[in-house]
Amino acid sequence: MHFTSEQRHDDGVLEREFTLGEIPGILWTPAVTSAPAPLILIGHPPLGLRRMYPRLAARARHYAAEYGFAAATVELPGSGERPLLPGVEQARASLRRALAAGEAVGDEIVDALVLPLVEQAVPEWQAALDACLSLPEVGGPVGFEGGVISIGIRLAVVEPRIAAANLFAGSFVPAAMFEEARRVTVPLQVLLQWDDEGNDRQTALNLFDALGSTEKTLHANMGGHTGVPHFELDAGARFFARHLK
Amino acid sequence: MHFTSEQRHDDGVLEREFTLGEIPGILWTPAVTSAPAPLILIGHPPLGLRRMYPRLAARARHYAAEYGFAAATVELPGSGERPLLPGVEQARASLRRALAAGEAVGDEIVDALVLPLVEQAVPEWQAALDACLSLPEVGGPVGFEGGVISIGIRLAVVEPRIAAANLFAGSFVPAAMFEEARRVTVPLQVLLQWDDEGNDRQTALNLFDALGSTEKTLHANMGGHTGVPHFELDAGARFFARHLK
């Protein structure tokens, strides 16, 4: 983990960009840490860290300034300035064609779009987790939130240090991930946009149903795909505060 | 409004029993009120105030002690020591028979069970609202929560002083109330028990869908009909804090 820049915000939060091998990332830590701060890994859709930065930074700084959490994110494989994943790019083109033509999106497109991303991203997020936890100011337990729900599901299943997850229910979820969802046991909060123009509601509800955790809460809101209400930011923080402290 | 008993709790909350004509009720007000406290009407299922008291009091005292709200509840028509509503009792017996026999509950049973209750209860809750707001220590705006969702829907439609409602999604809801739900416009939070043994999930989801408010949030949890997680108490309070202050 190599820090490449450092910025102290007026809310006291320290924001540091880093690289982990070839992977860029950002770490936010609270102004004052009497004990190692619990860590939240902030996921995001594969649109590139630069584009996602304002939303990610707003979340991370709320967590750090108001709740004393550390927060970190890394670029997804195939996104931002990282090399493209050719198979995923091809699947993305097929997805766009299907959506533009008003056709159903076939399972083979969803699998090709999501599964390679999960395979490659999850070990990278685990490596980021290792690197962050090696810092004296960051500790466990660890939460994961947002982004590609299949990555969150896989991480929750394979990474025992993930103690809670706040996921965003999409519907482009491979059938294999529905099976994997049954093996999730950590407490979950799941955001669903009820009138999401890009996701199928019933599929998202089925995915929530499939999740194996005995503590799982669905928060469904209006506002379309990108219209998650502002108050869910603090609801997410309070969920983590219940489970990471 | 005639106060019949008064009790000051160690959290500073003042609890007063009252009667409003023949209707018994309870009012909780915060220890210190520099300004009139916003009021939350706490609904409940038709099981009698005495039986519901521990849960109602816990909610009310949390609202009063932690958020400075006033809270009030009144006995439902046909419940507790109030005269039975013969038609409703008959419908309740039909409901029990249908459930015991594993039969579907017909629309005519649901209508007979719920509509007379809504017709009689809503003006009573409005009278309670009038009485509470006439006290100098209680003010508007007003929230409604819990209990029979059809009562909450009707109140939200006909009573302009209701500024927000935190409802519990049941499935014994008359078809006419689905229509009325479309006319609700106040911000809503709706609790749904995902594995509710006494309610049909899809019907409850359809009811959430039907509600006309542009701000509506569904909180679905595990734990069976009576297993609403403890953290929803504070989530409800924070919802009201956003809309009643």
Short mmCIF file of C-alpha atoms in Angstrom, two decimals:
data_model
loop_
_atom_site.label_atom_id
_atom_site.label_comp_id
_atom_site.label_asym_id
_atom_site.label_seq_id
_atom_site.Cartn_x
_atom_site.Cartn_y
_atom_site.Cartn_z
CA MET A 1 0.00 0.00 0.00
CA HIS A 2 1.68 3.12 -1.28
CA PHE A 3 0.18 6.49 -0.38
CA THR A 4 0.33 8.96 -3.26
CA SER A 5 -1.50 11.97 -1.85
CA GLU A 6 -2.83 13.24 1.45
CA GLN A 7 -5.47 15.84 2.24
CA ARG A 8 -6.88 16.97 5.62
CA HIS A 9 -10.48 18.18 5.30
CA ASP A 10 -12.07 20.82 7.51
CA ASP A 11 -14.19 18.11 9.17
CA GLY A 12 -10.89 16.64 10.35
CA VAL A 13 -11.10 13.63 8.04
CA LEU A 14 -7.80 12.54 6.52
CA GLU A 15 -8.16 11.45 2.88
CA ARG A 16 -5.30 9.56 1.30
CA GLU A 17 -5.05 8.19 -2.22
CA PHE A 18 -3.03 5.03 -2.53
CA THR A 19 -2.00 2.35 -4.96
CA LEU A 20 -2.01 -1.32 -4.13
CA GLY A 21 0.14 -2.80 -6.84
CA GLU A 22 -1.56 -1.45 -9.96
CA ILE A 23 -4.85 -0.74 -8.26
CA PRO A 24 -5.69 2.82 -7.20
CA GLY A 25 -7.72 3.39 -4.07
CA ILE A 26 -8.70 5.95 -1.44
CA LEU A 27 -8.66 5.71 2.34
CA TRP A 28 -10.53 8.06 4.68
CA THR A 29 -9.78 8.03 8.40
CA PRO A 30 -11.34 10.07 11.24
CA ALA A 31 -9.61 13.06 12.78
CA VAL A 32 -9.17 11.46 16.18
CA THR A 33 -8.68 7.75 16.68
CA SER A 34 -8.22 6.72 20.27
CA ALA A 35 -8.70 3.08 19.21
CA PRO A 36 -8.30 1.54 15.73
CA ALA A 37 -11.32 2.62 13.67
CA PRO A 38 -13.67 -0.08 12.32
CA LEU A 39 -13.36 -0.21 8.54
CA ILE A 40 -16.07 0.11 5.90
CA LEU A 41 -15.23 -0.97 2.36
CA ILE A 42 -17.25 1.22 0.02
CA GLY A 43 -18.19 -0.57 -3.19
CA HIS A 44 -19.41 1.12 -6.35
CA PRO A 45 -20.69 0.30 -9.82
CA PRO A 46 -18.04 -0.28 -12.51
CA LEU A 47 -18.05 3.32 -13.75
CA GLY A 48 -14.60 4.35 -12.57
CA LEU A 49 -13.48 5.86 -9.27
CA ARG A 50 -13.11 9.38 -10.73
CA ARG A 51 -16.72 9.47 -11.85
CA MET A 52 -17.99 7.94 -8.59
CA TYR A 53 -15.72 10.08 -6.40
CA PRO A 54 -18.22 12.75 -5.21
CA ARG A 55 -20.74 10.17 -3.98
CA LEU A 56 -18.10 7.89 -2.46
CA ALA A 57 -16.35 10.76 -0.70
CA ALA A 58 -19.63 12.08 0.72
CA ARG A 59 -20.40 8.66 2.20
CA ALA A 60 -16.90 8.06 3.49
CA ARG A 61 -16.59 11.46 5.14
CA HIS A 62 -19.98 11.09 6.82
CA TYR A 63 -18.87 7.73 8.21
CA ALA A 64 -15.51 9.08 9.36
CA ALA A 65 -16.60 12.46 10.71
CA GLU A 66 -19.89 11.44 12.34
CA TYR A 67 -19.23 7.84 13.37
CA GLY A 68 -15.45 7.49 13.65
CA PHE A 69 -15.22 4.79 11.00
CA ALA A 70 -12.41 4.39 8.52
CA ALA A 71 -13.58 3.90 4.93
CA ALA A 72 -11.77 2.66 1.86
CA THR A 73 -12.47 1.99 -1.78
CA VAL A 74 -10.46 0.62 -4.70
CA GLU A 75 -10.92 0.80 -8.45
CA LEU A 76 -12.74 -2.19 -9.94
CA PRO A 77 -10.99 -4.36 -12.53
CA GLY A 78 -11.76 -3.09 -16.01
CA SER A 79 -12.83 0.36 -14.75
CA GLY A 80 -11.29 3.81 -14.67
CA GLU A 81 -7.71 3.72 -15.92
CA ARG A 82 -7.31 -0.01 -15.37
CA PRO A 83 -7.05 -2.35 -18.39
CA LEU A 84 -10.41 -3.33 -19.86
CA LEU A 85 -11.72 -6.86 -19.28
CA PRO A 86 -12.46 -7.84 -22.90
CA GLY A 87 -15.14 -10.46 -22.11
CA VAL A 88 -16.94 -8.05 -19.80
CA GLU A 89 -16.79 -5.27 -22.41
CA GLN A 90 -18.33 -7.61 -24.95
CA ALA A 91 -21.10 -8.56 -22.50
CA ARG A 92 -21.70 -4.88 -21.75
CA ALA A 93 -22.16 -4.21 -25.49
CA SER A 94 -24.61 -7.14 -25.72
CA LEU A 95 -26.47 -5.75 -22.70
CA ARG A 96 -26.74 -2.31 -24.31
CA ARG A 97 -27.99 -3.84 -27.55
CA ALA A 98 -30.61 -5.93 -25.72
CA LEU A 99 -31.80 -2.95 -23.65
CA ALA A 100 -31.92 -0.65 -26.69
CA ALA A 101 -33.95 -3.25 -28.58
CA GLY A 102 -36.27 -3.70 -25.59
CA GLU A 103 -35.32 -7.39 -25.42
CA ALA A 104 -34.97 -9.51 -22.31
CA VAL A 105 -31.37 -9.72 -21.09
CA GLY A 106 -30.30 -13.35 -21.35
CA ASP A 107 -28.64 -15.26 -18.53
CA GLU A 108 -25.49 -15.70 -20.62
CA ILE A 109 -25.10 -11.92 -20.89
CA VAL A 110 -25.56 -11.43 -17.14
CA ASP A 111 -23.11 -14.24 -16.35
CA ALA A 112 -20.49 -12.85 -18.75
CA LEU A 113 -20.98 -9.34 -17.37
CA VAL A 114 -20.81 -10.14 -13.67
CA LEU A 115 -19.01 -13.40 -12.93
CA PRO A 116 -15.52 -12.39 -14.22
CA LEU A 117 -15.83 -9.12 -12.33
CA VAL A 118 -16.66 -10.98 -9.10
CA GLU A 119 -13.83 -13.48 -9.65
CA GLN A 120 -11.24 -10.77 -10.10
CA ALA A 121 -12.57 -8.07 -7.77
CA VAL A 122 -13.13 -10.09 -4.61
CA PRO A 123 -9.45 -11.06 -4.04
CA GLU A 124 -8.51 -7.44 -4.74
CA TRP A 125 -10.93 -6.14 -2.10
CA GLN A 126 -9.53 -8.73 0.29
CA ALA A 127 -6.02 -7.46 -0.46
CA ALA A 128 -7.22 -3.89 0.18
CA LEU A 129 -8.73 -5.09 3.44
CA ASP A 130 -5.38 -6.66 4.46
CA ALA A 131 -3.52 -3.48 3.59
CA CYS A 132 -5.93 -1.19 5.48
CA LEU A 133 -5.99 -3.42 8.56
CA SER A 134 -2.18 -3.38 8.65
CA LEU A 135 -2.33 0.34 9.50
CA PRO A 136 -2.36 1.02 13.26
CA GLU A 137 -5.25 3.51 12.96
CA VAL A 138 -7.56 0.99 11.25
CA GLY A 139 -9.04 -2.10 12.88
CA GLY A 140 -11.75 -4.68 12.52
CA PRO A 141 -14.56 -5.61 12.31
CA VAL A 142 -15.18 -4.71 8.70
CA GLY A 143 -18.32 -3.72 6.81
CA PHE A 144 -18.95 -3.76 3.08
CA GLU A 145 -21.43 -1.58 1.29
CA GLY A 146 -22.86 -0.64 -2.03
CA GLY A 147 -21.82 -1.27 -5.57
CA VAL A 148 -22.19 -4.56 -7.38
CA ILE A 149 -24.31 -6.79 -5.12
CA SER A 150 -22.71 -9.98 -6.45
CA ILE A 151 -19.32 -8.75 -5.20
CA GLY A 152 -20.85 -8.02 -1.79
CA ILE A 153 -22.43 -11.47 -1.65
CA ARG A 154 -19.21 -13.26 -2.57
CA LEU A 155 -17.19 -11.19 -0.09
CA ALA A 156 -19.69 -11.88 2.69
CA VAL A 157 -19.45 -15.61 1.96
CA VAL A 158 -15.67 -16.01 1.58
CA GLU A 159 -14.24 -13.30 3.84
CA PRO A 160 -14.79 -13.98 7.54
CA ARG A 161 -13.68 -10.49 8.54
CA ILE A 162 -16.79 -8.99 6.87
CA ALA A 163 -19.17 -8.59 9.83
CA ALA A 164 -22.04 -6.74 8.16
CA ALA A 165 -23.01 -5.57 4.68
CA ASN A 166 -25.21 -2.80 3.32
CA LEU A 167 -26.00 -3.83 -0.26
CA PHE A 168 -27.80 -2.30 -3.23
CA ALA A 169 -30.25 -4.75 -4.79
CA GLY A 170 -29.81 -4.96 -8.53
CA SER A 171 -31.41 -7.47 -10.85
CA PHE A 172 -28.46 -8.26 -13.16
CA VAL A 173 -27.45 -11.07 -10.87
CA PRO A 174 -26.22 -14.43 -12.18
CA ALA A 175 -28.28 -17.46 -11.15
CA ALA A 176 -25.16 -18.83 -9.44
CA MET A 177 -25.10 -15.79 -7.13
CA PHE A 178 -28.67 -16.50 -6.00
CA GLU A 179 -27.36 -19.84 -4.76
CA GLU A 180 -24.41 -18.15 -3.11
CA ALA A 181 -26.77 -15.64 -1.49
CA ARG A 182 -28.28 -18.47 0.58
CA ARG A 183 -24.89 -18.96 2.24
CA VAL A 184 -24.62 -15.37 3.51
CA THR A 185 -25.06 -15.22 7.29
CA VAL A 186 -23.87 -11.73 8.34
CA PRO A 187 -26.42 -9.01 9.19
CA LEU A 188 -27.56 -7.22 6.06
CA GLN A 189 -29.27 -4.03 5.06
CA VAL A 190 -30.39 -4.05 1.43
CA LEU A 191 -31.35 -0.94 -0.53
CA LEU A 192 -33.89 -1.32 -3.31
CA GLN A 193 -35.15 1.45 -5.58
CA TRP A 194 -38.82 0.53 -5.96
CA ASP A 195 -39.25 2.33 -9.28
CA ASP A 196 -35.77 1.53 -10.60
CA GLU A 197 -35.90 1.93 -14.37
CA GLY A 198 -32.78 -0.23 -14.79
CA ASN A 199 -33.62 -3.15 -12.50
CA ASP A 200 -36.45 -5.64 -12.31
CA ARG A 201 -38.25 -5.25 -8.96
CA GLN A 202 -39.37 -8.84 -8.61
CA THR A 203 -35.89 -10.19 -9.30
CA ALA A 204 -34.45 -7.85 -6.69
CA LEU A 205 -37.11 -8.97 -4.17
CA ASN A 206 -36.31 -12.60 -4.97
CA LEU A 207 -32.65 -11.90 -4.31
CA PHE A 208 -33.48 -10.32 -0.94
CA ASP A 209 -35.58 -13.38 -0.16
CA ALA A 210 -32.72 -15.71 -1.08
CA LEU A 211 -30.19 -14.11 1.26
CA GLY A 212 -29.53 -16.53 4.12
CA SER A 213 -28.99 -14.05 6.96
CA THR A 214 -31.44 -14.18 9.84
CA GLU A 215 -30.98 -10.44 10.32
CA LYS A 216 -31.73 -8.78 7.00
CA THR A 217 -33.61 -5.56 6.39
CA LEU A 218 -34.86 -4.29 3.06
CA HIS A 219 -35.09 -0.51 2.58
CA ALA A 220 -37.17 0.16 -0.52
CA ASN A 221 -37.50 3.76 -1.68
CA MET A 222 -38.87 5.80 -4.54
CA GLY A 223 -36.73 8.01 -6.75
CA GLY A 224 -35.51 5.83 -9.60
CA HIS A 225 -32.18 4.05 -10.05
CA THR A 226 -29.95 6.89 -8.89
CA GLY A 227 -32.47 8.51 -6.52
CA VAL A 228 -31.62 6.81 -3.21
CA PRO A 229 -32.88 9.34 -0.64
CA HIS A 230 -30.31 11.29 1.31
CA PHE A 231 -31.52 9.90 4.63
CA GLU A 232 -30.35 6.40 3.68
CA LEU A 233 -26.77 7.60 4.12
CA ASP A 234 -27.27 7.94 7.85
CA ALA A 235 -29.46 4.82 8.02
CA GLY A 236 -26.51 2.91 6.57
CA ALA A 237 -24.12 4.44 9.07
CA ARG A 238 -26.40 3.51 11.96
CA PHE A 239 -26.67 -0.04 10.66
CA PHE A 240 -22.88 -0.31 10.71
CA ALA A 241 -22.70 1.38 14.12
CA ARG A 242 -24.91 -1.42 15.48
CA HIS A 243 -22.67 -4.15 14.10
CA LEU A 244 -19.11 -2.82 13.95
CA LYS A 245 -18.75 -1.31 17.40
CA MET B 1 -60.41 15.40 27.80
CA HIS B 2 -60.47 14.38 31.40
CA PHE B 3 -57.24 13.29 33.05
CA THR B 4 -57.73 10.37 35.45
CA SER B 5 -54.17 9.60 36.55
CA GLU B 6 -50.71 11.09 36.34
CA GLN B 7 -47.29 9.53 36.69
CA ARG B 8 -43.83 11.09 36.31
CA HIS B 9 -41.24 8.51 35.15
CA ASP B 10 -37.56 8.60 36.00
CA ASP B 11 -36.77 9.55 32.39
CA GLY B 12 -38.76 12.72 33.09
CA VAL B 13 -41.66 11.68 30.86
CA LEU B 14 -45.11 12.59 32.17
CA GLU B 15 -47.69 9.85 31.53
CA ARG B 16 -51.36 10.70 31.96
CA GLU B 17 -54.38 8.49 31.46
CA PHE B 18 -57.45 10.28 30.22
CA THR B 19 -60.95 9.71 29.02
CA LEU B 20 -62.43 11.44 26.02
CA GLY B 21 -66.14 10.92 26.49
CA GLU B 22 -66.30 7.15 26.92
CA ILE B 23 -62.97 6.49 25.28
CA PRO B 24 -59.92 5.81 27.44
CA GLY B 25 -56.52 7.01 26.29
CA ILE B 26 -52.98 7.77 27.39
CA LEU B 27 -50.83 10.84 26.78
CA TRP B 28 -47.07 10.97 27.20
CA THR B 29 -45.25 14.32 27.19
CA PRO B 30 -41.54 15.09 27.51
CA ALA B 31 -39.99 16.38 30.72
CA VAL B 32 -39.04 19.74 29.31
CA THR B 33 -41.03 21.50 26.62
CA SER B 34 -39.69 24.87 25.64
CA ALA B 35 -42.02 24.86 22.63
CA PRO B 36 -45.19 22.79 22.06
CA ALA B 37 -44.09 19.21 21.35
CA PRO B 38 -44.99 17.67 17.97
CA LEU B 39 -47.53 14.89 18.53
CA ILE B 40 -47.38 11.27 17.46
CA LEU B 41 -50.60 9.26 17.55
CA ILE B 42 -49.66 5.66 18.32
CA GLY B 43 -52.02 3.17 16.74
CA HIS B 44 -52.31 -0.48 17.73
CA PRO B 45 -54.11 -3.66 16.72
CA PRO B 46 -57.61 -4.17 18.21
CA LEU B 47 -56.39 -6.21 21.18
CA GLY B 48 -57.14 -3.71 23.93
CA LEU B 49 -54.98 -0.95 25.39
CA ARG B 50 -54.17 -2.93 28.55
CA ARG B 51 -52.71 -5.80 26.59
CA MET B 52 -50.82 -3.49 24.23
CA TYR B 53 -49.65 -1.15 27.01
CA PRO B 54 -46.03 -2.36 27.46
CA ARG B 55 -45.23 -2.01 23.77
CA LEU B 56 -47.07 1.30 23.39
CA ALA B 57 -45.46 2.78 26.49
CA ALA B 58 -41.97 1.74 25.37
CA ARG B 59 -42.48 3.48 22.03
CA ALA B 60 -44.06 6.57 23.53
CA ARG B 61 -41.40 7.04 26.19
CA HIS B 62 -38.61 6.62 23.65
CA TYR B 63 -40.22 9.31 21.50
CA ALA B 64 -40.76 11.64 24.45
CA ALA B 65 -37.48 11.11 26.29
CA GLU B 66 -35.13 10.91 23.30
CA TYR B 67 -36.84 13.13 20.74
CA GLY B 68 -39.04 15.52 22.70
CA PHE B 69 -42.25 14.35 21.04
CA ALA B 70 -45.62 14.05 22.71
CA ALA B 71 -47.37 10.73 22.08
CA ALA B 72 -50.96 9.67 22.56
CA THR B 73 -53.11 6.63 22.04
CA VAL B 74 -56.80 5.83 22.53
CA GLU B 75 -58.71 2.58 22.85
CA LEU B 76 -60.17 1.29 19.58
CA PRO B 77 -63.93 0.87 19.23
CA GLY B 78 -64.90 -2.67 20.21
CA SER B 79 -61.64 -3.30 22.12
CA GLY B 80 -60.62 -3.39 25.77
CA GLU B 81 -63.53 -2.40 27.99
CA ARG B 82 -65.44 -0.64 25.23
CA PRO B 83 -68.70 -2.20 23.91
CA LEU B 84 -68.16 -4.90 21.30
CA LEU B 85 -68.93 -4.10 17.65
CA PRO B 86 -71.23 -7.06 16.88
CA GLY B 87 -70.61 -7.13 13.10
CA VAL B 88 -66.85 -7.00 13.63
CA GLU B 89 -67.03 -9.80 16.23
CA GLN B 90 -68.93 -11.94 13.76
CA ALA B 91 -66.35 -11.24 11.05
CA ARG B 92 -63.55 -12.06 13.51
CA ALA B 93 -65.20 -15.43 14.21
CA SER B 94 -65.48 -16.08 10.45
CA LEU B 95 -61.81 -15.13 10.05
CA ARG B 96 -60.78 -17.56 12.81
CA ARG B 97 -62.81 -20.35 11.23
CA ALA B 98 -61.31 -19.70 7.80
CA LEU B 99 -57.76 -19.61 9.16
CA ALA B 100 -58.30 -22.74 11.28
CA ALA B 101 -59.67 -24.56 8.24
CA GLY B 102 -56.75 -23.36 6.11
CA GLU B 103 -59.18 -21.62 3.77
CA ALA B 104 -58.64 -18.37 1.93
CA VAL B 105 -60.10 -15.38 3.78
CA GLY B 106 -62.85 -13.93 1.58
CA ASP B 107 -63.13 -10.25 0.73
CA GLU B 108 -66.48 -10.05 2.53
CA ILE B 109 -64.84 -11.16 5.80
CA VAL B 110 -62.04 -8.61 5.44
CA ASP B 111 -64.50 -5.82 4.60
CA ALA B 112 -66.73 -6.69 7.57
CA LEU B 113 -63.72 -6.91 9.88
CA VAL B 114 -62.00 -3.68 8.90
CA LEU B 115 -64.38 -1.14 7.32
CA PRO B 116 -66.65 -0.56 10.38
CA LEU B 117 -63.55 -0.22 12.53
CA VAL B 118 -62.10 2.41 10.18
CA GLU B 119 -65.45 4.26 9.98
CA GLN B 120 -65.77 4.51 13.74
CA ALA B 121 -62.13 4.83 14.80
CA VAL B 122 -60.98 7.61 12.46
CA PRO B 123 -63.30 10.34 13.85
CA GLU B 124 -62.32 9.24 17.36
CA TRP B 125 -58.61 9.61 16.60
CA GLN B 126 -59.37 13.02 15.12
CA ALA B 127 -61.19 13.96 18.33
CA ALA B 128 -58.18 12.76 20.33
CA LEU B 129 -55.97 14.85 18.08
CA ASP B 130 -58.15 17.93 18.74
CA ALA B 131 -58.04 17.33 22.48
CA CYS B 132 -54.27 16.84 22.59
CA LEU B 133 -53.56 19.87 20.43
CA SER B 134 -55.71 22.00 22.75
CA LEU B 135 -53.10 21.48 25.48
CA PRO B 136 -50.46 24.24 25.55
CA GLU B 137 -47.59 21.71 25.81
CA VAL B 138 -48.63 19.84 22.63
CA GLY B 139 -48.44 21.23 19.09
CA GLY B 140 -48.47 20.23 15.48
CA PRO B 141 -47.47 18.81 13.08
CA VAL B 142 -48.80 15.36 13.85
CA GLY B 143 -47.58 11.88 12.97
CA PHE B 144 -49.50 8.62 13.02
CA GLU B 145 -47.95 5.23 13.44
CA GLY B 146 -48.63 1.56 13.72
CA GLY B 147 -51.73 -0.45 14.28
CA VAL B 148 -54.38 -1.13 11.69
CA ILE B 149 -52.97 0.15 8.39
CA SER B 150 -56.43 0.93 7.01
CA ILE B 151 -56.99 3.38 9.87
CA GLY B 152 -53.64 5.00 9.10
CA ILE B 153 -54.49 5.28 5.41
CA ARG B 154 -57.91 6.84 6.05
CA LEU B 155 -56.46 9.27 8.61
CA ALA B 156 -53.69 10.30 6.22
CA VAL B 157 -56.29 10.96 3.51
CA VAL B 158 -58.93 12.83 5.51
CA GLU B 159 -56.95 14.58 8.25
CA PRO B 160 -54.75 17.39 6.92
CA ARG B 161 -52.91 17.76 10.22
CA ILE B 162 -51.29 14.32 9.73
CA ALA B 163 -47.90 15.24 8.24
CA ALA B 164 -46.23 11.80 8.18
CA ALA B 165 -47.14 8.21 8.95
CA ASN B 166 -45.17 5.12 9.96
CA LEU B 167 -47.43 2.18 9.11
CA PHE B 168 -47.36 -1.59 9.60
CA ALA B 169 -48.19 -3.42 6.37
CA GLY B 170 -50.82 -6.07 6.92
CA SER B 171 -52.66 -8.02 4.27
CA PHE B 172 -56.20 -8.00 5.70
CA VAL B 173 -56.93 -4.82 3.82
CA PRO B 174 -60.26 -4.18 2.07
CA ALA B 175 -60.06 -3.61 -1.67
CA ALA B 176 -61.60 -0.16 -1.09
CA MET B 177 -58.60 0.78 1.06
CA PHE B 178 -56.21 -0.06 -1.80
CA GLU B 179 -58.02 2.62 -3.79
CA GLU B 180 -57.84 5.02 -0.87
CA ALA B 181 -54.11 4.28 -0.51
CA ARG B 182 -53.50 5.91 -3.90
CA ARG B 183 -54.74 9.21 -2.45
CA VAL B 184 -52.20 9.30 0.39
CA THR B 185 -49.58 11.98 -0.22
CA VAL B 186 -47.75 12.43 3.13
CA PRO B 187 -44.28 10.92 3.62
CA LEU B 188 -44.54 7.30 4.72
CA GLN B 189 -42.41 4.65 6.33
CA VAL B 190 -43.96 1.18 6.08
CA LEU B 191 -42.91 -1.79 8.19
CA LEU B 192 -43.32 -5.24 6.69
CA GLN B 193 -42.44 -8.52 8.37
CA TRP B 194 -41.03 -10.53 5.47
CA ASP B 195 -41.81 -13.92 7.05
CA ASP B 196 -45.07 -12.84 8.67
CA GLU B 197 -47.08 -15.99 9.36
CA GLY B 198 -50.32 -14.00 9.59
CA ASN B 199 -50.03 -11.79 6.52
CA ASP B 200 -49.60 -12.44 2.82
CA ARG B 201 -46.34 -10.89 1.65
CA GLN B 202 -47.40 -10.17 -1.91
CA THR B 203 -50.58 -8.42 -0.78
CA ALA B 204 -48.57 -6.27 1.62
CA LEU B 205 -46.09 -5.41 -1.18
CA ASN B 206 -49.01 -4.53 -3.46
CA LEU B 207 -50.37 -2.23 -0.77
CA PHE B 208 -47.00 -0.50 -0.43
CA ASP B 209 -46.95 -0.12 -4.21
CA ALA B 210 -50.45 1.38 -4.20
CA LEU B 211 -49.65 4.14 -1.69
CA GLY B 212 -49.59 7.44 -3.56
CA SER B 213 -46.85 9.25 -1.63
CA THR B 214 -43.74 10.23 -3.55
CA GLU B 215 -41.71 9.74 -0.38
CA LYS B 216 -42.37 6.25 0.88
CA THR B 217 -39.89 3.80 2.34
CA LEU B 218 -40.50 0.12 2.99
CA HIS B 219 -38.61 -1.50 5.88
CA ALA B 220 -38.91 -5.26 5.53
CA ASN B 221 -37.47 -7.40 8.31
CA MET B 222 -37.29 -10.99 9.43
CA GLY B 223 -38.69 -12.24 12.73
CA GLY B 224 -42.30 -13.19 12.10
CA HIS B 225 -45.47 -11.20 12.77
CA THR B 226 -44.53 -9.91 16.22
CA GLY B 227 -40.76 -9.89 15.66
CA VAL B 228 -40.18 -6.33 14.44
CA PRO B 229 -36.52 -5.73 15.37
CA HIS B 230 -35.79 -3.37 18.22
CA PHE B 231 -33.82 -1.00 15.97
CA GLU B 232 -36.98 -0.09 14.05
CA LEU B 233 -38.15 1.84 17.11
CA ASP B 234 -35.43 4.40 16.62
CA ALA B 235 -35.72 4.27 12.82
CA GLY B 236 -39.37 5.29 13.27
CA ALA B 237 -38.41 8.11 15.62
CA ARG B 238 -35.84 9.41 13.16
CA PHE B 239 -38.40 9.30 10.36
CA PHE B 240 -40.72 11.48 12.44
CA ALA B 241 -37.85 13.74 13.46
CA ARG B 242 -37.25 14.46 9.75
CA HIS B 243 -40.87 15.37 9.13
CA LEU B 244 -42.31 16.78 12.34
CA LYS B 245 -39.63 19.26 13.35
#
